[in-house]
mmCIF file of C-alpha atoms and ligand atoms in Angstrom:
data_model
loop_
_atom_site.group_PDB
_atom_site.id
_atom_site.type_symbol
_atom_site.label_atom_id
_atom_site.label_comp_id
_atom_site.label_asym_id
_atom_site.label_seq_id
_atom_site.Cartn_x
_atom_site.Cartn_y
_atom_site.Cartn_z
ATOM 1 C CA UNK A 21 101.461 114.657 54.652
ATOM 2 C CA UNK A 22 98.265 116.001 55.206
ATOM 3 C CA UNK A 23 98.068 119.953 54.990
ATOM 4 C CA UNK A 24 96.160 121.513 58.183
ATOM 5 C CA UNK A 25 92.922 122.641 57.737
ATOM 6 C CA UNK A 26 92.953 126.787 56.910
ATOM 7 C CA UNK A 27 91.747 128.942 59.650
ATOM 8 C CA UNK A 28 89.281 130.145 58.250
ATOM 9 C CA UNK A 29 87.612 127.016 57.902
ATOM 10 C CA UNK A 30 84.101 126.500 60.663
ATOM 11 C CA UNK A 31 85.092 123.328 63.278
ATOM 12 C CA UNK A 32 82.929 120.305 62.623
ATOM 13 C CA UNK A 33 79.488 120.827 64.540
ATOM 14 C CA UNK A 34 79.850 118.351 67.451
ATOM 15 C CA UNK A 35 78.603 115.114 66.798
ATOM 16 C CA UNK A 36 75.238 115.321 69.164
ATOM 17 C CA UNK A 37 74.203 118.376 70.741
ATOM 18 C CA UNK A 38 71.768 118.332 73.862
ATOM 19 C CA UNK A 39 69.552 121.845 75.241
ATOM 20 C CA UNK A 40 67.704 122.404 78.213
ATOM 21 C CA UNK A 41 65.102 124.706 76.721
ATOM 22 C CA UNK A 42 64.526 127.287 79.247
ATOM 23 C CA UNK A 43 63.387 130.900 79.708
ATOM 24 C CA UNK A 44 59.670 130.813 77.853
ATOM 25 C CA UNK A 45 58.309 131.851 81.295
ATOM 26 C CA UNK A 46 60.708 135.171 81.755
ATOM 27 C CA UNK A 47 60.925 136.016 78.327
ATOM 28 C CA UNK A 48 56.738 136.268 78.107
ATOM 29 C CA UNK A 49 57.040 138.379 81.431
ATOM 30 C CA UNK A 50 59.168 140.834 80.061
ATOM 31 C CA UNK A 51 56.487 141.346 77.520
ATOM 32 C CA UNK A 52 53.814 141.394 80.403
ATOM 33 C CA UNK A 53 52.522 137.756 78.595
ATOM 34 C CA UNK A 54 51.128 134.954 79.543
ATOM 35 C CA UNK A 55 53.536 132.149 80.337
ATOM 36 C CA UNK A 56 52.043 130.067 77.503
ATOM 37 C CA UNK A 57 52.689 132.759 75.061
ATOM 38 C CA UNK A 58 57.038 131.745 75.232
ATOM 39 C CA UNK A 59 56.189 128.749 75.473
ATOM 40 C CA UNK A 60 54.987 128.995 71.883
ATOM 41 C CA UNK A 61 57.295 131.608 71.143
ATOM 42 C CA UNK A 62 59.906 129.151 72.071
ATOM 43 C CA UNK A 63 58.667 126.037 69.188
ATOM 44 C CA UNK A 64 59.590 129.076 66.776
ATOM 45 C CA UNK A 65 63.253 128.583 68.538
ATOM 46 C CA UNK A 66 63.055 125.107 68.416
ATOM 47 C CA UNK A 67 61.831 125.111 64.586
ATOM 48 C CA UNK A 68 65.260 127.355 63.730
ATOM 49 C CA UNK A 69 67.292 125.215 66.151
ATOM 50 C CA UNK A 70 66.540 122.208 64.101
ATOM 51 C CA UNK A 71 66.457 123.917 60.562
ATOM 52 C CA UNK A 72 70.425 125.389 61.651
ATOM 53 C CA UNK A 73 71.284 121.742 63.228
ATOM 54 C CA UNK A 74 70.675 120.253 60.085
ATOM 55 C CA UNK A 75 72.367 123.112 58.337
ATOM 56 C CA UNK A 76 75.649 122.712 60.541
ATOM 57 C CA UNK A 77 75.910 118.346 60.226
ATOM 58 C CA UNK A 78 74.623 117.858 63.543
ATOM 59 C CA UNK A 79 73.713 114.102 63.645
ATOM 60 C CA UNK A 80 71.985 114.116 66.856
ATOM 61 C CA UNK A 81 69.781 116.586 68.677
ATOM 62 C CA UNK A 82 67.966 116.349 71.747
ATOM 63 C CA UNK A 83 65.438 118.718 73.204
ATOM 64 C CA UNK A 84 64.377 118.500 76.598
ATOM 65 C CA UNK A 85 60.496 119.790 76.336
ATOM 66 C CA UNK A 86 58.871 118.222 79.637
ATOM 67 C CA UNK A 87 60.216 117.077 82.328
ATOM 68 C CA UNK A 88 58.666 114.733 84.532
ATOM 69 C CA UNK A 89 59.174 117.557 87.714
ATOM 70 C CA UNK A 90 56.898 120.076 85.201
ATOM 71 C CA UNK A 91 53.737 118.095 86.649
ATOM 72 C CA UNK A 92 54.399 120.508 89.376
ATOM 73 C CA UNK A 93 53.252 123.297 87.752
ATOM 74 C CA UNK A 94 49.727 124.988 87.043
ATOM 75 C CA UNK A 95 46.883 122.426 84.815
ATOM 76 C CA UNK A 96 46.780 124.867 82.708
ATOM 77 C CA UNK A 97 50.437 125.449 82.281
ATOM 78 C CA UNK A 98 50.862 121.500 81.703
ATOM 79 C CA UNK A 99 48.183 121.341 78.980
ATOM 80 C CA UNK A 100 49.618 124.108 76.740
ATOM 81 C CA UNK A 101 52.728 122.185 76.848
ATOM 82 C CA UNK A 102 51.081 119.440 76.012
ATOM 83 C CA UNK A 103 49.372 121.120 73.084
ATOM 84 C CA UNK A 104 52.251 122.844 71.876
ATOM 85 C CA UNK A 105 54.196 118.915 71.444
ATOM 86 C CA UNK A 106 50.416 117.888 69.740
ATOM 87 C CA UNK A 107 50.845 121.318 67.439
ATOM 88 C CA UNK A 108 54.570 120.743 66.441
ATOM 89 C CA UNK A 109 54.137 117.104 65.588
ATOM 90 C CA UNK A 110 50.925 117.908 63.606
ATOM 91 C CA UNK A 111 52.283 120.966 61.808
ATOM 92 C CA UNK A 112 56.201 119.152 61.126
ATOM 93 C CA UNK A 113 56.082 115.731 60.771
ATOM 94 C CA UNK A 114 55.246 116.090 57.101
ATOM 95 C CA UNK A 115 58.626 118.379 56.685
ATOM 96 C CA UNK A 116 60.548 116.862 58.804
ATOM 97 C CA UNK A 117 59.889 113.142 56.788
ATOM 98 C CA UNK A 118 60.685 114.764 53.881
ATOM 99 C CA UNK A 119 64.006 116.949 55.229
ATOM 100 C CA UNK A 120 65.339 113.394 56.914
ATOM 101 C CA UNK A 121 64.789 113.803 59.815
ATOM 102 C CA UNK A 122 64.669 111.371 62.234
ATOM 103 C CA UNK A 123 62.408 111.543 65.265
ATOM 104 C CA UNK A 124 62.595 109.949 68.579
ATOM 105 C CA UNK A 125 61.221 110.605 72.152
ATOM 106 C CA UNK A 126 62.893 109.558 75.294
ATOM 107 C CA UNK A 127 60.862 109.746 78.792
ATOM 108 C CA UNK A 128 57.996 107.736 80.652
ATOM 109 C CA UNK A 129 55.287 106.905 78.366
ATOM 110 C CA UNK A 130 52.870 104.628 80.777
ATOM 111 C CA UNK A 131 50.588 107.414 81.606
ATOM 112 C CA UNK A 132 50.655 110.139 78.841
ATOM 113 C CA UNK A 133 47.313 110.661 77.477
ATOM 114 C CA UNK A 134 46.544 108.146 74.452
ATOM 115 C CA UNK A 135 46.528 110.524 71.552
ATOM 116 C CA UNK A 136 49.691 111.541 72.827
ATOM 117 C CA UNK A 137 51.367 107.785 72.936
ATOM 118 C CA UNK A 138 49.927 107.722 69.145
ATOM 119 C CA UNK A 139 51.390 110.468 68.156
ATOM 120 C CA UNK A 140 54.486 109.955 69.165
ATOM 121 C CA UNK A 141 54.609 106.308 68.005
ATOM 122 C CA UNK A 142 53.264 108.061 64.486
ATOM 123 C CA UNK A 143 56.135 110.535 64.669
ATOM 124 C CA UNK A 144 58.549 107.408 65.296
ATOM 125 C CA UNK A 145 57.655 104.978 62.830
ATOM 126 C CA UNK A 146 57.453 107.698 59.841
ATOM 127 C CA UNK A 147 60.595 108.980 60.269
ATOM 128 C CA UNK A 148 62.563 105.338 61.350
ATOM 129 C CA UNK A 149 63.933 105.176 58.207
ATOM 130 C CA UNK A 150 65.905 108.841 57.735
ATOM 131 C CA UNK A 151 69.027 109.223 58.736
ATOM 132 C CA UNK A 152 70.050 113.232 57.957
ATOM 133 C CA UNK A 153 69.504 114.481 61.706
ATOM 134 C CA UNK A 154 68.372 112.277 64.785
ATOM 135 C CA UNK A 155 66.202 114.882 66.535
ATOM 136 C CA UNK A 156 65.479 113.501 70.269
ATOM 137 C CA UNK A 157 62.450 115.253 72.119
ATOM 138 C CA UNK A 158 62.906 114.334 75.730
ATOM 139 C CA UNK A 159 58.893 114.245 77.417
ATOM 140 C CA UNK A 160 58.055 113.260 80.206
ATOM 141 C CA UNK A 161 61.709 112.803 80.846
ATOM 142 C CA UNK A 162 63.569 112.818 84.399
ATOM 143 C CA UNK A 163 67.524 111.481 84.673
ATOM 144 C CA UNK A 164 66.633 109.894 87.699
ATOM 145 C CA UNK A 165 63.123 108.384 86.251
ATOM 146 C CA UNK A 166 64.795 106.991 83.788
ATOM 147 C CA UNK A 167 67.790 105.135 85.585
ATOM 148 C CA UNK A 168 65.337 103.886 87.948
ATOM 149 C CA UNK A 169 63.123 102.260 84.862
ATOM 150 C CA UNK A 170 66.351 100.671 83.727
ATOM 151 C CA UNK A 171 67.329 99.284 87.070
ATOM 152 C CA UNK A 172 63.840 97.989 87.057
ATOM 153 C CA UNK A 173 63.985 96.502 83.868
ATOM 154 C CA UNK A 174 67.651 95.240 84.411
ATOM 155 C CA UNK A 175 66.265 93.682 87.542
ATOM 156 C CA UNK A 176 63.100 92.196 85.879
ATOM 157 C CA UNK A 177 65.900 90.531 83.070
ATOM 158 C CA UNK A 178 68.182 88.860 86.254
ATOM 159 C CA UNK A 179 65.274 87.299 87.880
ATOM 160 C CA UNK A 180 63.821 85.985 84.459
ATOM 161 C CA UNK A 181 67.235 84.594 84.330
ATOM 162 C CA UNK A 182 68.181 86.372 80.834
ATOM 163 C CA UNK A 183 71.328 88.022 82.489
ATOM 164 C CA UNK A 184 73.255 87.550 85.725
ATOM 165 C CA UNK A 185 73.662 90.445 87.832
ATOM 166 C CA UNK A 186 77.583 90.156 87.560
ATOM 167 C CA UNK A 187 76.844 91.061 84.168
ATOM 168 C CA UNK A 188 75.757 94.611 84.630
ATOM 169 C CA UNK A 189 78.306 96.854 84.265
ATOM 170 C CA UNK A 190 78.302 100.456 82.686
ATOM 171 C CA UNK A 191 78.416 99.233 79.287
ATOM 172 C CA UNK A 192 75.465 96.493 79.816
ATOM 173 C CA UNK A 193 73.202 98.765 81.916
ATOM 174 C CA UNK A 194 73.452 101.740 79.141
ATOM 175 C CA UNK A 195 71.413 99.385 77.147
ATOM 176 C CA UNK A 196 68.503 99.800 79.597
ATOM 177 C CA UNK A 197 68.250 103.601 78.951
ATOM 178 C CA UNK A 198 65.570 105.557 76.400
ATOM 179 C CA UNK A 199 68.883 106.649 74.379
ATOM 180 C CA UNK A 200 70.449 102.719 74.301
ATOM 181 C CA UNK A 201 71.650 103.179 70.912
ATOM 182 C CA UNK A 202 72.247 106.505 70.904
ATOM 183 C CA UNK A 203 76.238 108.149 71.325
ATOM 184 C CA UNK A 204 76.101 110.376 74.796
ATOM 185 C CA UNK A 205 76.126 114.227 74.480
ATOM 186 C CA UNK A 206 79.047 116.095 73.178
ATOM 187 C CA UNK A 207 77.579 119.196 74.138
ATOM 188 C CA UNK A 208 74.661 120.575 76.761
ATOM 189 C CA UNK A 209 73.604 123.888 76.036
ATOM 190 C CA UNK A 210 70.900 125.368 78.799
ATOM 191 C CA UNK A 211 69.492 129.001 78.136
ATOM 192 C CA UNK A 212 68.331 131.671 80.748
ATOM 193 C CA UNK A 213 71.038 131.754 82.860
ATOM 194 C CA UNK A 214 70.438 128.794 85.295
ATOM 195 C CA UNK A 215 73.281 126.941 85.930
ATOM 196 C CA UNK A 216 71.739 123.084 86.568
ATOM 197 C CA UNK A 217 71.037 119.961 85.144
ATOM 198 C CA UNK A 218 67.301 119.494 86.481
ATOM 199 C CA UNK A 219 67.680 116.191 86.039
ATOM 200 C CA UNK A 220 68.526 115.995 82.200
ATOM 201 C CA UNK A 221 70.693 113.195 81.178
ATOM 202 C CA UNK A 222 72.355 112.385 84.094
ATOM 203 C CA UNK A 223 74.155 109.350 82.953
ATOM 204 C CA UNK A 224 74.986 110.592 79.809
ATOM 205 C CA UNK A 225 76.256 113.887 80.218
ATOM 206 C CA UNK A 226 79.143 112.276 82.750
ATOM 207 C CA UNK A 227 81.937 113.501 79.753
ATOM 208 C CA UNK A 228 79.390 116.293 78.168
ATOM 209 C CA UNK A 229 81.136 119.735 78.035
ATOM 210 C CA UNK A 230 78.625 121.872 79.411
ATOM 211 C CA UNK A 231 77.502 125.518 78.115
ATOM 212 C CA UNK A 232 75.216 127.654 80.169
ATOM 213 C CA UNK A 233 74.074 130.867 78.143
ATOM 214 C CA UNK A 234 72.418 134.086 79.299
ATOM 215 C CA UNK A 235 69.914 134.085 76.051
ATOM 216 C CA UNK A 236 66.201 133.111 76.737
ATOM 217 C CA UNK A 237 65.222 130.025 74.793
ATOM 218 C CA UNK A 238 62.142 132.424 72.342
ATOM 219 C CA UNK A 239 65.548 134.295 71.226
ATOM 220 C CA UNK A 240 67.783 131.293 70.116
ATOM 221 C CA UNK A 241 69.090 130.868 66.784
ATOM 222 C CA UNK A 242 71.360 129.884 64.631
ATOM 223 C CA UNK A 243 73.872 132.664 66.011
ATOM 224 C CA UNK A 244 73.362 131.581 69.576
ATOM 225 C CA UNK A 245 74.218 127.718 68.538
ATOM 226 C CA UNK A 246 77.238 128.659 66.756
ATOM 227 C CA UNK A 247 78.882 130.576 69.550
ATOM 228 C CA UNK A 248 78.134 127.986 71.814
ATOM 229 C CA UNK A 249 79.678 125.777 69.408
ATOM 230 C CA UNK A 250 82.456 127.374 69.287
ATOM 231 C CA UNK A 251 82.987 127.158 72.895
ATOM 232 C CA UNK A 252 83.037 123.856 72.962
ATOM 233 C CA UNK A 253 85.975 123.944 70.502
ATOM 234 C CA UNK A 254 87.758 126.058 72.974
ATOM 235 C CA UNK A 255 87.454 123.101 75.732
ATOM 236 C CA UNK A 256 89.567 120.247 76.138
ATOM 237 C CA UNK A 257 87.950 117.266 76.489
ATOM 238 C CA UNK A 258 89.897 114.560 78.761
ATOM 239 C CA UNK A 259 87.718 111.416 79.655
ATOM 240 C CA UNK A 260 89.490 111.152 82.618
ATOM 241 C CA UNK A 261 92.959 110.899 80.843
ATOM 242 C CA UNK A 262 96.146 113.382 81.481
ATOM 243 C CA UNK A 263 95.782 114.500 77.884
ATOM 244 C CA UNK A 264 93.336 115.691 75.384
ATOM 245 C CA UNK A 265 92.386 112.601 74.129
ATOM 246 C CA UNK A 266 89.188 110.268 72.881
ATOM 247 C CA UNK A 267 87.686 108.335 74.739
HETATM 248 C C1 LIG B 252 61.227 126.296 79.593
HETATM 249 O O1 LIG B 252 60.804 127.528 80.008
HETATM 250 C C2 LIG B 252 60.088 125.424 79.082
HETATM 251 C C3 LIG B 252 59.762 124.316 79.947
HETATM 252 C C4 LIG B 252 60.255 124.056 81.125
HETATM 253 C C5 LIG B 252 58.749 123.420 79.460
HETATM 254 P P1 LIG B 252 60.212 127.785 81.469
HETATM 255 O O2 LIG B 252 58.742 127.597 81.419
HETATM 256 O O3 LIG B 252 60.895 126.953 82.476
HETATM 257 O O4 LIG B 252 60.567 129.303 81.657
HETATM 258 P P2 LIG B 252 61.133 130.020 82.956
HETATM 259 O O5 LIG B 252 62.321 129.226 83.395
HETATM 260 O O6 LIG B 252 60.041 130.010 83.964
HETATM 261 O O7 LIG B 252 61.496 131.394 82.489
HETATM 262 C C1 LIG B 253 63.995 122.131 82.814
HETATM 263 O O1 LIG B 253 63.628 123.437 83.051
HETATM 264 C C2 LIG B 253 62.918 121.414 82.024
HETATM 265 C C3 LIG B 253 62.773 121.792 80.626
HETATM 266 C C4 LIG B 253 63.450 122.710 80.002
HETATM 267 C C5 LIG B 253 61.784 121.038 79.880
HETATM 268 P P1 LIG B 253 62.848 123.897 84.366
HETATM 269 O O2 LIG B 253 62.549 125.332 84.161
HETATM 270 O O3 LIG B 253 61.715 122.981 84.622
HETATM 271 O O4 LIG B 253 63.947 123.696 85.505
HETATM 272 P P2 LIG B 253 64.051 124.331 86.953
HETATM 273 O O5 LIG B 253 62.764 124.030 87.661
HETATM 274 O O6 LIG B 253 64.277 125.792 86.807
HETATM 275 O O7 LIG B 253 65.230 123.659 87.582
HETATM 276 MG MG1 LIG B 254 62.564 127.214 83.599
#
């Protein structure tokens, strides 16, 4: 019989971890900075986040960086955000290539400005073949954008005949998404205190134990994503079921 594990020994990291990155804005106003200034405080998060992922066996991890309700906010505001994704890619894709990493971004694309298409599509297509850590950056992403893209898309495929509409059911329709072949979140971390989804992976967080922490996103590290892993160990997961159980 199989001897159970010691205590002392750290609970698998959960298989795909998502974050809602948030708090750049407050933690730059406690320093009396300029918004921008967290938000590039908070790619130094993101660069740890992804360096202690990796570290902890992680196989997914998605970011959420833009959302496509952040148009509301200030040109200027927009475009460093903007930067910042141009900055990252052109400052990590070299490491992450060579780390394994594999890199993927889920939102609207039709619109973004063309350097930005190319370098994501760069990012992509250098990195299709690793297979250490998916990293997911969700731009340009809404929940609700993106269901209504598959329903299109579903819809365009029933009146091109390729599918009946009796067809569509949860398991056909998930194949519509950005994350089609990707397993739904385990676990949803958001920073800052705000307890919402703001329209971050609606579908797929239906099961996702969620974790809502205090820190701001600039201060996240490896710490912080332990102890919120370890909360997740403390939940029981149910799918629905009268007992712990898989799905
Ligand atoms: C998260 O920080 C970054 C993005 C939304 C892009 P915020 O900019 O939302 O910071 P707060 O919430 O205003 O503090
Ligand atoms: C969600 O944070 C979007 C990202 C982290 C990219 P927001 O700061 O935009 O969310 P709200 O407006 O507070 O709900
Ligand atoms: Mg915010």
């Amino acid at each position: 019989m199989a001897q159970p594990a010691p205590d002392t020994a750290p609970a698998p990291a959960p298989r795909h971890i998502a974050i809602i990155m948030d708090g750049n804005g407050r933690w730059a106003k406690l320093r009396s900075r300029p918004r921008t200034f967290g938000h590039a405080e908070g790619v130094e998060a993101l660069r740890r986040t992804v360096e202690a992922a990796g570290d902890l066996g992680v196989e997914y991890l998605t970011v959420f960086g833009f959302s496509t309700e952040n148009w509301r906010r200030p040109i200027e505001e927009v475009n460093a955000l903007f930067d910042l994704l141009r900055l990252y890619v052109a400052r990590d894709l070299d490491r992450l290539v060579r780390e394994g990493v594999r890199v993927r971004i889920i939102g609207e694309r039709n619109g973004l400005q063309a350097d930005i298409a190319s370098i994501i599509n760069d990012a992509e297509a250098r990195t299709r073949h690793n297979d250490k850590l998916n990293l997911i950056i969700a731009f340009n992403y809404g929940g609700q954008d993106e269901l209504a893209r598959a329903a299109r898309r579903a819809a365009e495929d029933a009146v091109a005949g390729k599918i009946a509409p009796a067809d569509i059911n949860p398991d056909t329709f998930a194949k519509y998404l950005d994350t089609a072949d990707m397993p739904p979140p385990d676990l949803l971390i958001r920073t800052s205190g705000e307890l919402r989804l703001s329209n971050f992976m609606l579908w797929q967080a239906a099961y996702t134990e969620l974790v809502f922490v205090d820190v701001l996103w600039p201060d996240f590290n490896k710490d912080a994503l332990q102890s919120a892993i370890a909360e997740y160990h403390r939940r029981e997961r149910r799918f629905g079921g009268s007992d712990p159980a898989k799905p």
